[in-house]
Short mmCIF file of C-alpha atoms in Angstrom, two decimals:
data_model
loop_
_atom_site.label_atom_id
_atom_site.label_comp_id
_atom_site.label_asym_id
_atom_site.label_seq_id
_atom_site.Cartn_x
_atom_site.Cartn_y
_atom_site.Cartn_z
CA MET M 888 8.07 -9.15 -55.88
CA SER M 889 7.09 -5.09 -56.67
CA VAL M 890 6.88 -2.65 -54.87
CA LYS M 891 3.61 -1.71 -54.88
CA ASN M 892 2.85 -5.40 -52.28
CA LEU M 893 4.52 -3.21 -49.52
CA LYS M 894 2.69 -0.11 -48.23
CA GLY M 895 1.82 1.43 -45.12
CA SER M 896 -0.35 0.29 -42.54
CA PRO M 897 -4.39 1.98 -42.53
CA GLU M 898 -3.80 3.01 -38.96
CA ALA M 899 -0.05 4.26 -39.71
CA THR M 900 -1.95 5.71 -43.39
CA THR M 901 -4.15 7.51 -41.77
CA GLN M 902 -1.97 9.30 -39.07
CA LEU M 903 -0.25 10.65 -41.49
CA LEU M 904 -2.52 11.89 -42.90
CA ASN M 905 -3.90 14.02 -40.39
CA ALA M 906 -0.23 14.81 -39.44
CA PHE M 907 -0.46 17.05 -43.15
CA GLN M 908 -3.49 18.27 -42.61
CA SER M 909 -2.06 19.91 -39.55
CA GLY M 910 0.61 20.95 -40.31
CA ASP M 911 1.95 20.40 -36.41
CA GLU M 912 5.59 19.03 -37.80
CA SER M 913 6.70 17.14 -33.90
CA GLN M 914 3.23 15.53 -34.79
CA PHE M 915 4.17 14.28 -39.04
CA ASP M 916 7.42 13.41 -37.17
CA ALA M 917 5.89 10.79 -34.61
CA ALA M 918 4.30 9.74 -37.52
CA MET M 919 6.38 9.23 -40.62
CA MET M 920 8.98 7.29 -37.84
CA ALA M 921 6.43 5.29 -37.64
CA PHE M 922 4.95 4.51 -41.18
CA SER M 923 8.46 4.38 -42.66
CA GLN M 924 9.76 1.35 -39.32
CA GLY M 925 6.22 -0.13 -40.68
CA ILE M 926 7.50 -0.65 -44.04
CA GLN M 927 11.41 -0.98 -42.85
CA GLU M 928 9.46 -4.20 -40.45
CA GLN M 929 7.97 -5.65 -43.57
CA VAL M 930 11.22 -5.80 -46.16
CA LEU M 931 13.91 -7.24 -43.30
CA ASN M 932 11.07 -10.25 -42.83
CA GLU M 933 10.24 -10.73 -46.62
CA ALA M 934 14.65 -10.42 -47.46
CA GLN M 935 14.73 -13.65 -44.51
CA THR M 936 12.71 -15.67 -46.48
CA MET M 937 14.57 -14.73 -50.23
CA ASN M 938 17.55 -16.22 -52.04
CA GLN M 939 19.67 -13.18 -53.12
CA ASP M 940 20.74 -14.03 -56.32
CA GLN M 941 20.08 -11.39 -58.73
CA MET M 942 18.04 -13.94 -61.50
CA VAL M 943 15.78 -15.28 -58.49
CA LEU M 944 15.15 -11.83 -57.50
CA MET M 945 13.97 -11.35 -60.70
CA ASN M 946 11.93 -14.19 -61.02
CA ARG M 947 10.13 -13.67 -57.78
CA GLY M 948 9.53 -9.57 -59.65
CA GLN M 949 12.26 -7.67 -57.29
CA ARG M 950 14.03 -5.59 -60.43
CA VAL M 951 17.56 -6.07 -60.95
CA LEU M 952 19.64 -2.13 -60.58
CA THR M 953 21.66 -0.37 -63.41
CA SER M 954 25.61 0.07 -63.10
CA LYS M 955 24.63 3.04 -61.28
CA GLU M 956 22.30 2.06 -59.01
CA THR M 957 24.01 -0.47 -58.10
CA LYS M 958 27.12 2.05 -57.62
CA PHE M 959 25.05 4.83 -55.25
CA TYR M 960 24.11 1.82 -53.11
CA ASN M 961 27.50 0.28 -52.52
CA ALA M 962 28.88 3.96 -51.35
CA VAL M 963 25.82 4.13 -49.03
CA ILE M 964 26.56 0.77 -47.16
CA ALA M 965 30.54 1.69 -47.56
CA ASN M 966 29.47 5.10 -45.60
CA ASP M 967 27.39 2.90 -43.36
CA GLY M 968 24.71 4.70 -44.16
CA PHE M 969 23.61 8.19 -46.70
CA ALA M 970 25.75 10.46 -45.15
CA GLY M 971 29.00 11.43 -47.01
CA VAL M 972 26.86 10.07 -50.24
CA GLU M 973 27.20 12.82 -52.29
CA GLU M 974 25.71 11.83 -55.79
CA LEU M 975 22.19 12.36 -55.95
CA VAL M 976 19.70 8.71 -55.82
CA PRO M 977 20.66 7.77 -59.62
CA ALA M 978 17.80 9.76 -62.24
CA THR M 979 16.02 5.64 -62.85
CA VAL M 980 15.23 5.43 -59.36
CA PHE M 981 13.40 8.84 -59.79
CA GLU M 982 12.04 7.75 -62.79
CA ARG M 983 10.67 3.86 -61.33
CA VAL M 984 8.82 5.76 -58.59
CA PHE M 985 7.12 8.08 -60.30
CA GLU M 986 5.83 5.66 -62.75
CA ASP M 987 4.32 3.52 -60.06
CA LEU M 988 3.42 6.31 -58.27
CA ALA M 989 1.31 7.09 -61.28
CA GLN M 990 0.25 4.03 -62.24
CA SER M 991 -0.84 2.75 -58.26
CA HIS M 992 -3.51 5.88 -57.88
CA PRO M 993 -6.90 6.27 -59.44
CA LEU M 994 -6.13 10.03 -58.43
CA LEU M 995 -2.80 10.63 -59.64
CA GLU M 996 -3.87 8.69 -63.07
CA LYS M 997 -6.47 10.31 -64.41
CA ILE M 998 -4.96 14.37 -63.67
CA ASN M 999 -2.58 16.03 -65.37
CA PHE M 1000 0.20 14.41 -63.44
CA VAL M 1001 3.99 15.49 -64.93
CA ASN M 1002 7.41 14.70 -64.15
CA THR M 1003 9.46 17.90 -64.85
CA THR M 1004 12.41 16.48 -64.41
CA GLY M 1005 14.97 19.60 -63.18
CA VAL M 1006 12.24 22.03 -65.40
CA THR M 1007 11.70 25.15 -62.81
CA GLU M 1008 9.23 26.44 -64.01
CA TRP M 1009 5.92 24.76 -66.64
CA ILE M 1010 3.65 26.30 -68.62
CA VAL M 1011 -0.13 25.51 -68.64
CA SER M 1012 -2.54 25.99 -70.98
CA ARG M 1013 -6.13 27.24 -69.40
CA GLY M 1014 -8.02 25.37 -71.96
CA VAL M 1015 -8.29 28.57 -74.81
CA ASN M 1016 -7.84 27.49 -78.16
CA PRO M 1017 -4.78 29.63 -79.11
CA ALA M 1018 -6.15 30.02 -82.85
CA TRP M 1019 -8.26 32.48 -84.69
CA TRP M 1020 -9.38 33.79 -87.93
CA GLY M 1021 -9.31 37.71 -89.16
CA LYS M 1022 -7.02 40.28 -87.61
CA LEU M 1023 -5.21 40.53 -84.13
CA CYS M 1024 -7.41 43.13 -82.39
CA GLU M 1025 -6.69 43.65 -77.96
CA ALA M 1026 -9.76 41.47 -77.21
CA VAL M 1027 -7.96 38.06 -78.76
CA LYS M 1028 -5.23 38.89 -77.32
CA LYS M 1029 -6.73 39.58 -74.06
CA VAL M 1030 -8.26 35.90 -74.92
CA LEU M 1031 -4.71 34.74 -75.98
CA ASP M 1032 -2.61 36.25 -72.87
CA ASN M 1033 -4.91 34.97 -70.13
CA GLY M 1034 -4.70 31.20 -71.89
CA PHE M 1035 -1.57 30.45 -70.49
CA GLU M 1036 0.23 29.86 -67.19
CA VAL M 1037 3.25 29.45 -65.45
CA ILE M 1038 3.90 27.27 -62.74
CA ASN M 1039 6.51 27.49 -60.24
CA MET M 1040 8.39 23.83 -60.12
CA LYS M 1041 10.14 24.70 -56.88
CA LEU M 1042 8.05 26.82 -54.76
CA PHE M 1043 7.21 23.73 -52.53
CA LYS M 1044 9.04 20.80 -50.68
CA LEU M 1045 8.16 18.35 -49.32
CA SER M 1046 9.85 16.45 -46.43
CA GLY M 1047 9.90 13.04 -44.80
CA TYR M 1048 12.31 10.44 -42.84
CA ILE M 1049 13.64 7.67 -43.70
CA PRO M 1050 15.12 5.37 -40.66
CA LEU M 1051 17.47 3.51 -41.61
CA CYS M 1052 18.73 0.34 -39.06
CA LYS M 1053 21.93 -1.47 -40.46
CA ALA M 1054 20.73 -4.39 -40.68
CA MET M 1055 19.32 -3.55 -43.65
CA LEU M 1056 22.24 -2.47 -45.15
CA ASP M 1057 23.65 -6.31 -44.30
CA LEU M 1058 21.08 -6.82 -46.28
CA GLY M 1059 22.91 -5.25 -49.86
CA PRO M 1060 21.76 -2.69 -52.70
CA GLU M 1061 18.68 -4.69 -54.02
CA TRP M 1062 17.04 -4.51 -50.25
CA ILE M 1063 17.74 -0.67 -49.63
CA ASP M 1064 16.80 0.49 -52.68
CA ARG M 1065 13.65 -1.91 -52.27
CA TYR M 1066 12.89 -0.02 -49.03
CA VAL M 1067 13.61 3.23 -50.05
CA ARG M 1068 11.47 3.43 -53.32
CA THR M 1069 9.33 2.12 -50.52
CA VAL M 1070 8.68 4.20 -48.33
CA LEU M 1071 8.99 7.23 -51.35
CA ILE M 1072 5.86 5.87 -52.98
CA GLU M 1073 3.65 5.62 -50.37
CA SER M 1074 4.75 8.72 -48.37
CA LEU M 1075 4.52 10.94 -51.20
CA ARG M 1076 0.97 9.31 -52.69
CA ILE M 1077 -0.43 10.51 -49.17
CA ALA M 1078 1.16 13.10 -49.25
CA LEU M 1079 -0.01 14.24 -52.97
CA GLU M 1080 -3.75 12.91 -52.61
CA GLN M 1081 -4.58 15.26 -49.68
CA ALA M 1082 -2.73 18.39 -51.40
CA ILE M 1083 -4.26 17.70 -54.82
CA VAL M 1084 -7.66 17.21 -52.63
CA ASP M 1085 -7.49 19.85 -49.90
CA GLY M 1086 -4.18 22.20 -50.06
CA SER M 1087 -4.38 25.29 -48.96
CA GLY M 1088 -2.17 27.25 -51.12
CA LYS M 1089 0.10 28.12 -47.89
CA ASP M 1090 3.75 26.65 -48.37
CA GLN M 1091 2.05 23.40 -50.83
CA PRO M 1092 0.01 22.86 -54.04
CA VAL M 1093 -3.56 24.19 -53.46
CA GLY M 1094 -6.42 21.96 -53.91
CA MET M 1095 -9.54 21.59 -55.14
CA MET M 1096 -11.57 22.16 -53.15
CA ARG M 1097 -9.95 25.42 -52.01
CA ASP M 1098 -11.43 28.36 -53.97
CA MET M 1099 -9.22 30.29 -56.21
CA SER M 1100 -10.65 33.47 -55.83
CA LYS M 1101 -10.48 34.00 -52.21
CA GLN M 1102 -7.19 34.16 -50.62
CA THR M 1103 -5.44 35.40 -47.42
CA ASP M 1104 -2.01 35.38 -46.43
CA GLY M 1105 -1.25 33.20 -49.20
CA GLU M 1106 -4.16 30.47 -47.77
CA TYR M 1107 -7.34 30.00 -49.89
CA ALA M 1108 -10.79 29.58 -48.07
CA GLU M 1109 -12.65 26.29 -48.94
CA LYS M 1110 -15.08 25.75 -51.50
CA GLU M 1111 -18.29 26.03 -49.85
CA ALA M 1112 -20.49 23.00 -50.62
CA GLU M 1113 -23.28 23.05 -51.96
CA ALA M 1114 -25.79 20.22 -51.71
CA ILE M 1115 -27.22 17.83 -53.44
CA THR M 1116 -29.81 14.93 -53.13
CA ALA M 1117 -29.62 12.21 -56.06
CA LEU M 1118 -26.92 11.43 -58.30
CA ASP M 1119 -29.60 11.85 -61.16
CA ALA M 1120 -29.75 12.90 -64.54
CA VAL M 1121 -31.68 16.28 -63.49
CA THR M 1122 -28.18 16.37 -60.79
CA LEU M 1123 -25.71 15.27 -63.14
CA GLY M 1124 -26.71 17.22 -66.32
CA GLY M 1125 -26.60 20.17 -64.31
CA LEU M 1126 -23.22 20.00 -63.02
CA MET M 1127 -21.50 18.83 -66.41
CA ALA M 1128 -23.18 21.99 -67.73
CA ARG M 1129 -21.38 24.18 -65.80
CA LEU M 1130 -17.93 22.31 -66.63
CA SER M 1131 -18.50 22.76 -69.95
CA LYS M 1132 -18.90 26.85 -69.26
CA PHE M 1133 -16.19 29.07 -67.89
CA THR M 1134 -14.89 32.69 -67.84
CA ILE M 1135 -11.03 34.40 -67.80
CA ASP M 1136 -10.11 37.37 -65.93
CA GLY M 1137 -10.75 40.35 -68.32
CA VAL M 1138 -12.82 38.43 -71.09
CA THR M 1139 -16.67 39.33 -71.38
CA ASP M 1140 -17.15 36.27 -72.88
CA PRO M 1141 -17.35 32.82 -71.90
CA ILE M 1142 -15.86 29.95 -73.17
CA TYR M 1143 -17.29 26.58 -73.66
CA ARG M 1144 -16.02 23.38 -74.51
CA THR M 1145 -17.25 19.63 -74.58
CA VAL M 1146 -16.29 17.32 -71.98
CA ASN M 1147 -16.18 14.17 -71.98
CA PRO M 1148 -18.01 12.18 -69.39
CA ALA M 1149 -14.66 9.93 -68.52
CA ASP M 1150 -12.31 12.64 -68.03
CA VAL M 1151 -15.20 13.67 -64.91
CA ILE M 1152 -14.44 12.65 -61.58
CA LEU M 1153 -15.81 12.23 -58.26
CA ILE M 1154 -14.42 11.93 -55.16
CA THR M 1155 -16.07 10.53 -51.72
CA ASN M 1156 -15.05 10.02 -48.79
CA PRO M 1157 -14.61 5.74 -48.16
CA THR M 1158 -17.49 5.67 -45.54
CA ASP M 1159 -19.71 7.89 -47.74
CA TYR M 1160 -19.48 6.22 -50.73
CA TRP M 1161 -20.11 2.81 -49.38
CA SER M 1162 -23.67 4.42 -47.14
CA LYS M 1163 -24.24 6.92 -49.54
CA VAL M 1164 -22.91 7.33 -53.45
CA PHE M 1165 -23.35 3.26 -53.62
CA PRO M 1166 -26.72 3.23 -52.97
CA ALA M 1167 -27.53 6.58 -54.95
CA LYS M 1168 -26.51 4.21 -57.83
CA SER M 1169 -27.59 1.25 -57.39
CA VAL M 1170 -30.77 0.11 -59.09
CA LEU M 1171 -32.50 -3.58 -58.42
CA THR M 1172 -33.11 -5.06 -61.83
CA ALA M 1173 -36.67 -6.99 -62.71
CA ASN M 1174 -34.65 -10.12 -62.58
CA GLY M 1175 -33.19 -9.35 -59.20
CA GLN M 1176 -30.15 -8.25 -59.68
CA TYR M 1177 -28.70 -4.80 -58.16
CA VAL M 1178 -26.55 -2.96 -61.12
CA GLN M 1179 -24.07 0.04 -60.28
CA VAL M 1180 -25.56 3.35 -63.07
CA LEU M 1181 -25.22 6.72 -63.26
CA PRO M 1182 -26.99 8.48 -65.68
CA VAL M 1183 -23.81 9.90 -66.86
CA PRO M 1184 -20.86 7.82 -66.41
CA VAL M 1185 -18.36 9.75 -64.18
CA PHE M 1186 -14.88 7.90 -62.68
CA ASP M 1187 -16.42 7.38 -58.66
CA MET M 1188 -13.02 6.86 -56.42
CA GLN M 1189 -12.74 7.40 -53.02
CA SER M 1190 -10.07 9.52 -50.82
CA ILE M 1191 -8.98 9.44 -47.23
CA ALA M 1192 -9.13 12.93 -47.68
CA VAL M 1193 -12.24 14.16 -48.77
CA PRO M 1194 -14.03 14.86 -45.18
CA GLU M 1195 -17.96 12.91 -44.49
CA GLY M 1196 -20.60 14.76 -45.40
CA LYS M 1197 -19.10 16.32 -48.82
CA ALA M 1198 -17.75 15.45 -52.70
CA VAL M 1199 -15.24 16.52 -55.19
CA PHE M 1200 -16.85 16.72 -58.75
CA GLY M 1201 -14.58 18.02 -61.71
CA VAL M 1202 -12.54 17.81 -64.78
CA ALA M 1203 -9.48 15.29 -63.85
CA ASP M 1204 -7.43 16.82 -66.47
CA ASP M 1205 -7.71 20.46 -64.86
CA TYR M 1206 -5.76 19.28 -62.21
CA PHE M 1207 -1.65 19.65 -62.57
CA MET M 1208 0.36 18.57 -61.27
CA GLY M 1209 4.45 18.68 -61.26
CA LEU M 1210 6.99 16.38 -59.82
CA GLY M 1211 11.10 17.49 -59.80
CA SER M 1212 12.95 14.99 -59.85
CA THR M 1213 16.17 15.65 -58.31
CA LEU M 1214 15.97 14.40 -54.88
CA LYS M 1215 18.60 13.80 -52.01
CA ILE M 1216 18.57 12.02 -49.25
CA GLU M 1217 20.53 13.44 -46.59
CA ALA M 1218 21.59 12.94 -42.83
CA SER M 1219 18.91 14.66 -40.34
CA ASP M 1220 19.57 16.58 -37.38
CA GLU M 1221 16.02 16.88 -36.23
CA TYR M 1222 16.68 13.29 -34.58
CA HIS M 1223 18.83 11.95 -32.05
CA PHE M 1224 20.58 8.67 -33.71
CA VAL M 1225 18.99 5.26 -32.18
CA GLU M 1226 21.64 2.59 -31.64
CA ASP M 1227 21.34 0.49 -34.55
CA GLU M 1228 19.53 2.70 -36.70
CA ARG M 1229 19.87 6.07 -38.36
CA VAL M 1230 17.40 8.57 -39.60
CA TYR M 1231 17.47 10.59 -43.57
CA LEU M 1232 15.86 13.64 -44.22
CA ALA M 1233 14.09 13.34 -48.45
CA LYS M 1234 13.54 16.21 -49.88
CA GLN M 1235 11.09 16.73 -53.32
CA TYR M 1236 10.11 19.55 -54.62
CA ALA M 1237 6.01 19.55 -56.18
CA ASN M 1238 3.03 22.36 -56.83
CA GLY M 1239 -0.26 21.94 -58.44
CA GLN M 1240 -3.15 23.82 -58.50
CA PRO M 1241 -6.45 23.50 -60.75
CA LYS M 1242 -5.86 25.60 -64.33
CA ARG M 1243 -8.98 26.88 -63.61
CA ASN M 1244 -11.48 27.65 -60.37
CA GLU M 1245 -14.62 26.11 -61.71
CA SER M 1246 -13.64 23.30 -63.14
CA PHE M 1247 -13.95 21.65 -59.73
CA ILE M 1248 -17.28 21.87 -57.94
CA VAL M 1249 -17.58 20.84 -54.02
CA LEU M 1250 -20.78 19.05 -53.02
CA ASP M 1251 -22.40 18.61 -49.89
CA ILE M 1252 -23.68 15.07 -49.60
CA THR M 1253 -25.23 14.69 -46.70
CA ASN M 1254 -28.55 13.93 -47.70
CA LEU M 1255 -27.74 11.77 -50.63
CA ALA M 1256 -30.69 9.31 -51.09
CA PRO M 1257 -30.79 5.48 -52.27
CA ALA M 1258 -31.58 5.64 -56.34
CA SER M 1259 -35.69 5.24 -56.69
CA LYS M 1260 -36.41 1.61 -57.96
#
């Protein structure tokens, strides 16, 4: 059984998202503890019903560990926890976390989501063609100089608490691995989604809903939401036209590009999706059946990180998110350890931002109307 079948409850997930958005450390501590303990209980309950024979575990979907992973988790068991285990979490564990994370989340599947391993700087293209005909002139040089951007991959730190009870240690390496990977995958998913959609840029990535031209004390201003009332050809065609043209600082002429509708995303709050977007794209056919159609086949998805009444429209691949793979789980000084349970702190480096400000448009869908018959 894969870690994809384990996840925090909707209540715990919402509580953790709210904690990320609030920036309140005590609120985050409590939310992360509740979230992790819920997953821990699921793992313990599941372990009690399964035979831990390696072949049986593999046949039932439980991942068989590599020799390095087994050695690492056995060291954790021998030390009665992660404290004192000097080695980093094996790279294969994090690679599996990264793989599950990218494959299990629609937004992370669509954006430019990269495992940067130990790289401290990452160069991303802003979409400018680096080739040209003729002599190298100052104007062309400016285009090339502005065509790439270096993102510091160790700028921001993402932390999460992993409570580990003694009963979990008694289960063996495979179950500790299952629990650790699940907590990392689920907590990273929630934190990354919030940052990608609406990160302020201050001690965290810059989100799609932020205006990269307006910054105060390290925090980027929210983009002004533009009201739309329909998801018709005129509205979506106009939005696509805007995504097909952008400008670069220091260069007068606009840059044009061809945008594939399949690469464009429309993100809304789950409540808005069903109450506004779904009716706006549902059409009753002559044979009495409803079909969901859009004049431009963009990919619509739901995210609890988007506030009600708003939507994000843009080119998914124009958002870069890099996740470092060096991970250390350390004993936490934030909590007094309770009986039969210890709390550990997992630290992860990540950064992300839109490649250009024009790549994402924030929409006001308060008055979005149902599709005309």
